[in-house]
Structure formats: structure tokens, C-alpha cells
mmCIF file with all atom_site columns, C-alpha atoms in Angstrom:
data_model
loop_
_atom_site.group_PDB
_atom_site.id
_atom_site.type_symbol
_atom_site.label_atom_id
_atom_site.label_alt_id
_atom_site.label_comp_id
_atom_site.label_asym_id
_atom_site.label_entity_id
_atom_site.label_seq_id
_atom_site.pdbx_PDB_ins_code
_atom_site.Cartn_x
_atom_site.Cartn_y
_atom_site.Cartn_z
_atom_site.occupancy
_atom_site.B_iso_or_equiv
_atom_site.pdbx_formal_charge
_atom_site.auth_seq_id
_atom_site.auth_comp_id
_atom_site.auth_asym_id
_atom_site.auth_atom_id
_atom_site.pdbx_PDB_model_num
ATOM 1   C CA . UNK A 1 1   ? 84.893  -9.737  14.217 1.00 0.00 ? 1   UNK A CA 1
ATOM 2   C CA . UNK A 1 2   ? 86.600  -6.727  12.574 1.00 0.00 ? 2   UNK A CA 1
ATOM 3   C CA . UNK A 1 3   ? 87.463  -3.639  14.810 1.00 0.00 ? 3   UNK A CA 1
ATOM 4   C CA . UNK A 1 4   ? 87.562  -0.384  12.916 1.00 0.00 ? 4   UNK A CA 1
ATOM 5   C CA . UNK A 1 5   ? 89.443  2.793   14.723 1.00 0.00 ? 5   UNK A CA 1
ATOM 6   C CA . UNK A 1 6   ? 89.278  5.972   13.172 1.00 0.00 ? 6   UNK A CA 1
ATOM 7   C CA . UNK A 1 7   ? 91.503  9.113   13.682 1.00 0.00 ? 7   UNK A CA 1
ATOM 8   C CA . UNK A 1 8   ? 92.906  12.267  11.885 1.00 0.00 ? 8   UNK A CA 1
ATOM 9   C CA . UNK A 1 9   ? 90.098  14.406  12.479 1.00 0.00 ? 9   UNK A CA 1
ATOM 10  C CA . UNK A 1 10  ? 90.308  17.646  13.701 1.00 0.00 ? 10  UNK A CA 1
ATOM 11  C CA . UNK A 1 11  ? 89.296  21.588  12.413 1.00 0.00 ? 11  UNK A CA 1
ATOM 12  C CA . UNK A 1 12  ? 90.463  23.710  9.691  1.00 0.00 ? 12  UNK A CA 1
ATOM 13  C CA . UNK A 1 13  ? 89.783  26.356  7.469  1.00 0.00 ? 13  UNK A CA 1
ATOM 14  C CA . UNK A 1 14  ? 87.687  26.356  4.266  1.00 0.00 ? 14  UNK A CA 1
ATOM 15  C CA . UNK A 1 15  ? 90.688  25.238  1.338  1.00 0.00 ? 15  UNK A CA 1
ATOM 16  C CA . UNK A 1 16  ? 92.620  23.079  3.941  1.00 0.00 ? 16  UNK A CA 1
ATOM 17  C CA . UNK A 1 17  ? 93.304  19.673  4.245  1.00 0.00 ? 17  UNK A CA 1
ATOM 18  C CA . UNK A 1 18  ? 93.169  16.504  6.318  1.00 0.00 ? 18  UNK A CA 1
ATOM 19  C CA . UNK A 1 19  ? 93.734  12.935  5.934  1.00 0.00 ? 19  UNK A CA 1
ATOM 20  C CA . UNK A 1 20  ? 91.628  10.073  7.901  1.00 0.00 ? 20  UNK A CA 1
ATOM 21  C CA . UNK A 1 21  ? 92.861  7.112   9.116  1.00 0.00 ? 21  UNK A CA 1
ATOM 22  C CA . UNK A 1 22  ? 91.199  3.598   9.812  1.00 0.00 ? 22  UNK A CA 1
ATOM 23  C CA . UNK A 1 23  ? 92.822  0.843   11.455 1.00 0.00 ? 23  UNK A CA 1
ATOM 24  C CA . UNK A 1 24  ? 91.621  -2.314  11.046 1.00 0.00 ? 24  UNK A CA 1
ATOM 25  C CA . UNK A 1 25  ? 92.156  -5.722  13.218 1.00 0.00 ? 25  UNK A CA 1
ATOM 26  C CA . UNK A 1 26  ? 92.161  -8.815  10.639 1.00 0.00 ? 26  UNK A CA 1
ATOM 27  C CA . UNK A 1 27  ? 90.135  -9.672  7.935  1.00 0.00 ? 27  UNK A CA 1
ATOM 28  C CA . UNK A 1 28  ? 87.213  -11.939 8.088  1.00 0.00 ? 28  UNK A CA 1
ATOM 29  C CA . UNK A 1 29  ? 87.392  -12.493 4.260  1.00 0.00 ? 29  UNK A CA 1
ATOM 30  C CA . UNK A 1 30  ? 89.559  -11.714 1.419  1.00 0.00 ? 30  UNK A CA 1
ATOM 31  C CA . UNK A 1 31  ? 86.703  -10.690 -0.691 1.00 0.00 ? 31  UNK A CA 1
ATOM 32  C CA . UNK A 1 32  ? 85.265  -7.409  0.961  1.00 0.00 ? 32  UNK A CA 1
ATOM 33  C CA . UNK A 1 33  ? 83.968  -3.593  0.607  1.00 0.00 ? 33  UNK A CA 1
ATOM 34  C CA . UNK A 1 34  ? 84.677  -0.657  2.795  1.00 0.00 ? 34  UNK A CA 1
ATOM 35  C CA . UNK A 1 35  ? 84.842  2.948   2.991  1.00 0.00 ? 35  UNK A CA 1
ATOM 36  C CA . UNK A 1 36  ? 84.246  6.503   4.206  1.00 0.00 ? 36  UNK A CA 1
ATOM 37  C CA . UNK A 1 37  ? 80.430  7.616   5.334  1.00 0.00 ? 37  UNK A CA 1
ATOM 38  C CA . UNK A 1 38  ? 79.755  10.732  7.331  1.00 0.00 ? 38  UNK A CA 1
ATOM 39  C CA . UNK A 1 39  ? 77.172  12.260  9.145  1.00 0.00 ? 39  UNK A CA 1
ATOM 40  C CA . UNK A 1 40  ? 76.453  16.102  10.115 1.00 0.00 ? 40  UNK A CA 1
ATOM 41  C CA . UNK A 1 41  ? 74.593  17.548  12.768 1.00 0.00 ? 41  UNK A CA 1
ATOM 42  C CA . UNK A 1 42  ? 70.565  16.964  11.525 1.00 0.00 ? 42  UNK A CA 1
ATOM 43  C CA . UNK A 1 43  ? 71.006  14.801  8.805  1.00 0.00 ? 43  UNK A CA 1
ATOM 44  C CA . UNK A 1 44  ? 71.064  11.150  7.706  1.00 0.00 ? 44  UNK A CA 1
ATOM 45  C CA . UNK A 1 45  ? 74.394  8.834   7.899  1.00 0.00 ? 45  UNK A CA 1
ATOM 46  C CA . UNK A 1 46  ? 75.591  9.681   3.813  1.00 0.00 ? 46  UNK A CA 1
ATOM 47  C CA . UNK A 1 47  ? 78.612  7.613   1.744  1.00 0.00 ? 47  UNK A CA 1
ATOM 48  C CA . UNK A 1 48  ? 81.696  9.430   0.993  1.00 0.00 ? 48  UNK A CA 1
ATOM 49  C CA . UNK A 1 49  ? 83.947  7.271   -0.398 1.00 0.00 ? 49  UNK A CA 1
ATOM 50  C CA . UNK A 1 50  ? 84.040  3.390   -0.452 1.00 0.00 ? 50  UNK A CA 1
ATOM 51  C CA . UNK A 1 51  ? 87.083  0.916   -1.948 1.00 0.00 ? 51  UNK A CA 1
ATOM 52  C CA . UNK A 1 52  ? 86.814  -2.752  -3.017 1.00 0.00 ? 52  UNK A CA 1
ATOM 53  C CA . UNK A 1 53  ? 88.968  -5.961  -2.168 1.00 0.00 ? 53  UNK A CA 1
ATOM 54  C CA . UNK A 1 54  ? 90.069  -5.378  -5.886 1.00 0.00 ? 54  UNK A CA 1
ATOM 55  C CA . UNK A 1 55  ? 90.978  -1.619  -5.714 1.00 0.00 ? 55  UNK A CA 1
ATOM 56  C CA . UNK A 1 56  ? 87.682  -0.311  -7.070 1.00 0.00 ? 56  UNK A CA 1
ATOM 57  C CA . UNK A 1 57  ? 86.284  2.771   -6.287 1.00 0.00 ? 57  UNK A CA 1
ATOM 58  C CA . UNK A 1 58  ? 83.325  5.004   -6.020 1.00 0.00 ? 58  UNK A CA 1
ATOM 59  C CA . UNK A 1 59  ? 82.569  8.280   -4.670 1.00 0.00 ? 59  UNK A CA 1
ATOM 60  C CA . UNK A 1 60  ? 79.786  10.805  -3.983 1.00 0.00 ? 60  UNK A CA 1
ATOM 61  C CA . UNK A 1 61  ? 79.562  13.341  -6.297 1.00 0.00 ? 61  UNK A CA 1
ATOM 62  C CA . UNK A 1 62  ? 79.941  16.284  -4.100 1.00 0.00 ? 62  UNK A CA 1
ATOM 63  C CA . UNK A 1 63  ? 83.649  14.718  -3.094 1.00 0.00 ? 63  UNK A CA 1
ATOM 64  C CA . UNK A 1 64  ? 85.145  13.717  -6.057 1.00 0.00 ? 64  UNK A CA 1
ATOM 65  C CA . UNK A 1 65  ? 88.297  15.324  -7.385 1.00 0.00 ? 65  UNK A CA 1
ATOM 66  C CA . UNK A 1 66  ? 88.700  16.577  -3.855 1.00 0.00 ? 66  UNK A CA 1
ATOM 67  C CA . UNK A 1 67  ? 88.591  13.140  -1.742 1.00 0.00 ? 67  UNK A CA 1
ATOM 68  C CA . UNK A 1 68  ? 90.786  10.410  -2.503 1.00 0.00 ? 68  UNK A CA 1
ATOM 69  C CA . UNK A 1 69  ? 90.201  6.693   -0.624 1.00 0.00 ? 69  UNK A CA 1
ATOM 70  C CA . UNK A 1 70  ? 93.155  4.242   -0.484 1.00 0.00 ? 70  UNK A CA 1
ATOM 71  C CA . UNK A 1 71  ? 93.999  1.244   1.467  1.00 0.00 ? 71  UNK A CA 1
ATOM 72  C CA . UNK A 1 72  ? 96.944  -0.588  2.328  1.00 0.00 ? 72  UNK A CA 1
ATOM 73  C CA . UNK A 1 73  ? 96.834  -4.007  1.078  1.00 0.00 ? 73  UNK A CA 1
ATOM 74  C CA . UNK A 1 74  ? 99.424  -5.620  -0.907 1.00 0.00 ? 74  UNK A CA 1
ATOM 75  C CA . UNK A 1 75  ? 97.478  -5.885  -4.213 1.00 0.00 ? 75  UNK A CA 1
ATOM 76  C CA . UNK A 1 76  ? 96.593  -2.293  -3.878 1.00 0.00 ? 76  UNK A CA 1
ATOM 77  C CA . UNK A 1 77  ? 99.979  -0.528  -2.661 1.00 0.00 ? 77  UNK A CA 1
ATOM 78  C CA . UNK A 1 78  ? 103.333 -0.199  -4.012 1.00 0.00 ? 78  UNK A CA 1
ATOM 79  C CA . UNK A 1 79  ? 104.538 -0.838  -0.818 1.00 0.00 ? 79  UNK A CA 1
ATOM 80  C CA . UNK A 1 80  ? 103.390 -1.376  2.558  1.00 0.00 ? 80  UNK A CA 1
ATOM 81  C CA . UNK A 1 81  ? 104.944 1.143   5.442  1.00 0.00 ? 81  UNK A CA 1
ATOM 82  C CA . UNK A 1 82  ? 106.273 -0.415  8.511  1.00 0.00 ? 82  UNK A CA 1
ATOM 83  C CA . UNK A 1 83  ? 103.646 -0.481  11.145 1.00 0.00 ? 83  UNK A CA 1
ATOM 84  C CA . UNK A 1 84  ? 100.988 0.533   9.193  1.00 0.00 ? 84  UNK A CA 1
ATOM 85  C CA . UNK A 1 85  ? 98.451  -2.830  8.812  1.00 0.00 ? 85  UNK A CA 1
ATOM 86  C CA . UNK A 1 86  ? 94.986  -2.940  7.779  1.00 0.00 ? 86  UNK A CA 1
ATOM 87  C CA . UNK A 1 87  ? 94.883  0.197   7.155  1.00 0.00 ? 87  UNK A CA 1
ATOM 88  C CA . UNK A 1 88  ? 92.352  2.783   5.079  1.00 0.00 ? 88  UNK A CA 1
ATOM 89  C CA . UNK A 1 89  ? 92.843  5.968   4.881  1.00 0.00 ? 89  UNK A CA 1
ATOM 90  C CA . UNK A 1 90  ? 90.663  9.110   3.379  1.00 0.00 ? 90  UNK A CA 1
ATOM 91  C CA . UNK A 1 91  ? 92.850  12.032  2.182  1.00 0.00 ? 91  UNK A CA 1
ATOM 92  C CA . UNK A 1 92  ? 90.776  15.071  1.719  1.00 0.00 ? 92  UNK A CA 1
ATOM 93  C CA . UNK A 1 93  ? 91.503  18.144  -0.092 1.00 0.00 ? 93  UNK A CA 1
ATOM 94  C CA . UNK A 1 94  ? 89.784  21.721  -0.782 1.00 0.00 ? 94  UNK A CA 1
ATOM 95  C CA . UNK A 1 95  ? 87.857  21.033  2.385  1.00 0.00 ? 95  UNK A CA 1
ATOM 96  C CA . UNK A 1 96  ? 84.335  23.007  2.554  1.00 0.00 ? 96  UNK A CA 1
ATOM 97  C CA . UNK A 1 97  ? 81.877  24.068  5.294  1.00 0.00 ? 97  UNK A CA 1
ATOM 98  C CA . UNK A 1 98  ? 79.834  21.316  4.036  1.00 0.00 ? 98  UNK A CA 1
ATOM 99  C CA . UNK A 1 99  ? 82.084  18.818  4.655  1.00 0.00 ? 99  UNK A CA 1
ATOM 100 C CA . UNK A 1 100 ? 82.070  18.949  8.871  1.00 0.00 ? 100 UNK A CA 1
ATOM 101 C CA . UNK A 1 101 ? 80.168  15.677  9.835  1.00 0.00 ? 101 UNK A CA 1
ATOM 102 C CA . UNK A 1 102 ? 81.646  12.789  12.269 1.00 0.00 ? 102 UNK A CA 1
ATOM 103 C CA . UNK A 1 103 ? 83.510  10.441  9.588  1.00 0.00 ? 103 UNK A CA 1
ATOM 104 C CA . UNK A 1 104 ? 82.814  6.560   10.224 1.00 0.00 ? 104 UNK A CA 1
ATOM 105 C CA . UNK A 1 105 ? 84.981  4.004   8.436  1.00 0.00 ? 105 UNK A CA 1
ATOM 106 C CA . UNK A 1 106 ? 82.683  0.843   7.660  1.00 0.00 ? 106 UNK A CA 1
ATOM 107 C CA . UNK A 1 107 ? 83.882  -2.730  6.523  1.00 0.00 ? 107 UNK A CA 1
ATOM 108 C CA . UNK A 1 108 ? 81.379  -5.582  4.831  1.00 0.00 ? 108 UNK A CA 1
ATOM 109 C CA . UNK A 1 109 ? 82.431  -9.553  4.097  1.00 0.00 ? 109 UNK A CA 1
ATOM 110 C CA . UNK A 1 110 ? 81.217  -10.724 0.019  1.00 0.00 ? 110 UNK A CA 1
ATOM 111 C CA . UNK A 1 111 ? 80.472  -9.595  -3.078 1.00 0.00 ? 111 UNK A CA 1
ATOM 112 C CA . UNK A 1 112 ? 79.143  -5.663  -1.862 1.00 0.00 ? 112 UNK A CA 1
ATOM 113 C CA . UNK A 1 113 ? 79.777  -3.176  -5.057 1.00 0.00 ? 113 UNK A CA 1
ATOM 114 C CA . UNK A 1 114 ? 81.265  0.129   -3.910 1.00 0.00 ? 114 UNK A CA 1
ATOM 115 C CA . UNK A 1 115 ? 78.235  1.839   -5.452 1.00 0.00 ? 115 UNK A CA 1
ATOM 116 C CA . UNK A 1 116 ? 76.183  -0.526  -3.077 1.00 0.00 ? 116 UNK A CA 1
ATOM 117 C CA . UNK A 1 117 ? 78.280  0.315   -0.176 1.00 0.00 ? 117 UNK A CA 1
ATOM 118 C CA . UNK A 1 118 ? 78.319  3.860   -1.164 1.00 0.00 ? 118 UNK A CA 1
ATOM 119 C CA . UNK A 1 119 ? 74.246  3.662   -1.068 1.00 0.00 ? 119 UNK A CA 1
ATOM 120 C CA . UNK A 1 120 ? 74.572  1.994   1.977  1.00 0.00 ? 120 UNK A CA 1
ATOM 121 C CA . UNK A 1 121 ? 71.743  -0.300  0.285  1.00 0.00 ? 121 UNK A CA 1
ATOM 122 C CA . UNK A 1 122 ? 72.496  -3.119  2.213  1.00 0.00 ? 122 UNK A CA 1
ATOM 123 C CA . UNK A 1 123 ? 74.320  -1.394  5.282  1.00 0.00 ? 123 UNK A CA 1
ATOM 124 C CA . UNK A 1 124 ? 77.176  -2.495  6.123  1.00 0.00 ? 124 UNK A CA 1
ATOM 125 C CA . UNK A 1 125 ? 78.838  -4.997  8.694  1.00 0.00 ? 125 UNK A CA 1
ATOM 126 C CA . UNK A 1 126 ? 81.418  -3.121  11.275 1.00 0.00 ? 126 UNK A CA 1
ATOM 127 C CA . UNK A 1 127 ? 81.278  0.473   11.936 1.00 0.00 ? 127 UNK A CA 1
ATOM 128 C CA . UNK A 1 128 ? 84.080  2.398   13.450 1.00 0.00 ? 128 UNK A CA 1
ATOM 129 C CA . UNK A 1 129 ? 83.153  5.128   16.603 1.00 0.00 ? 129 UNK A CA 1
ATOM 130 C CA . UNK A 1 130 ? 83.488  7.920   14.057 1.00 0.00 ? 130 UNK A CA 1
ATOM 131 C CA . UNK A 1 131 ? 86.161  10.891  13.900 1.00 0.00 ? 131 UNK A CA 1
ATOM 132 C CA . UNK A 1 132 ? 84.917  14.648  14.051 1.00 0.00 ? 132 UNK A CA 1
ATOM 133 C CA . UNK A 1 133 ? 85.920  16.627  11.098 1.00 0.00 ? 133 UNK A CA 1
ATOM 134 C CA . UNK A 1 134 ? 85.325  20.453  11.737 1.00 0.00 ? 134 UNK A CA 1
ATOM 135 C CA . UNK A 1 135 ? 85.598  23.109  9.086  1.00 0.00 ? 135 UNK A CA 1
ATOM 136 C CA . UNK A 1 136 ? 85.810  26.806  9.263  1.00 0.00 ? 136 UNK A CA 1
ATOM 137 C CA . UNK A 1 137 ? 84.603  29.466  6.552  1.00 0.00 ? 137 UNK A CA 1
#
């Protein structure tokens, strides 16, 4: 089973930044999808940002060039910081209003695309407890 544990949430003003975190214990399988979903107050569970076991990408359009997913595997990173395992992060710039929700990192075993993830056509596997990202006008 694959425990997920978010954190680097917190408030700030409209133009700030913040970067997630996700720790994650092993992997089930070295073929896999995750990523960044969110939900705010009234409104459905949404993808943000998802990442492949390959280093593929996708985003939602109302993040991109602001949001930037990575993950710390060795095929993906230059190096790997001491520490630091298993771990996917979310770094996001030019915050907005729009952009408070509780974050949730997700992971899914196979053959997943990121735009499936992102879609959250199939759902996905493990869910993390969710960090609360608050921003201020």
C-alpha cells in the first residue's frame, strides 16, 4: 500500500508563492501516475497537475505557466537530496484567490496517462489527507 503525506500549505497574499510537498512510502510499481488535485469549499475534487513514471506531464489550464509538478526519482532528477525519498512536490507561483482549495497528492499503479489522471477518469488509487492552501486578495 502506498502512504501519501502532504505538507507546505499555508496562506498568502494574491502574487505569492508556495511549494507542496508529498511524501511517499515505497512504490508498488515502477510504472505509475500521480499528481496534484484540489478541492475548494462547494465544489467538486478538480486535477491540478499530474506527472508520469517517465517524466510526463499535464496540467489544467487555469495553472499552467504558474504551477510546476516535479518528483524526485532518479530518472527524473539531476540529483536526489539527502533525506528527501519518494518525494513530489508542487511549486506554485503567481498564486490567485482562486487557487485556495485543500491540495491532495494522489498515486495510481499501470499504464494511467497524466491527461487521464488529470480527468480523474478512472480515479485514482491512494489519496493523501490533503494540505490547506489559503490565499488572500
Amino acid at each position: 500500500q502506498v502512504q501519501l503525506v502532504e505538507s507546505g500549505g499555508g496562506s498568502v497574499q494574491s502574487g505569492g508563492s508556495l511549494r507542496l510537498s508529498c511524501a511517499l512510502s515505497a512504490y508498488t510499481s515502477s510504472t505509475y501516475c500521480m499528481g496534484w488535485f484540489r478541492q475548494a469549499p462547494g465544489k467538486e475534487r478538480e486535477g491540478v497537475a499530474t506527472i508520469d513514471s517517465d517524466g510526463r506531464t499535464s496540467y489544467a489550464d487555469s495553472v499552467k505557466g504558474r504551477f510546476t509538478i516535479s518528483q524526485n526519482n532518479a530518472k527524473n532528477m539531476l540529483h536526489l537530496e539527502i533525506n528527501e525519498k519518494n518525494m513530489l512536490y508542487l511549486q506554485m507561483d503567481n498564486l490567485r484567490p482562486e487557487d485556495t482549495a485543500m491540495y491532495y497528492c494522489a498515486w495510481s499503479a499501470g499504464l494511467l496517462t497524466t491527461v487521464q489522471a488529470l480527468d480523474l477518469t478512472y480515479g485514482m488509487d491512494y489519496w493523501g489527507a490533503g494540505t490547506l492552501v489559503n490565499i488572500s486578495s
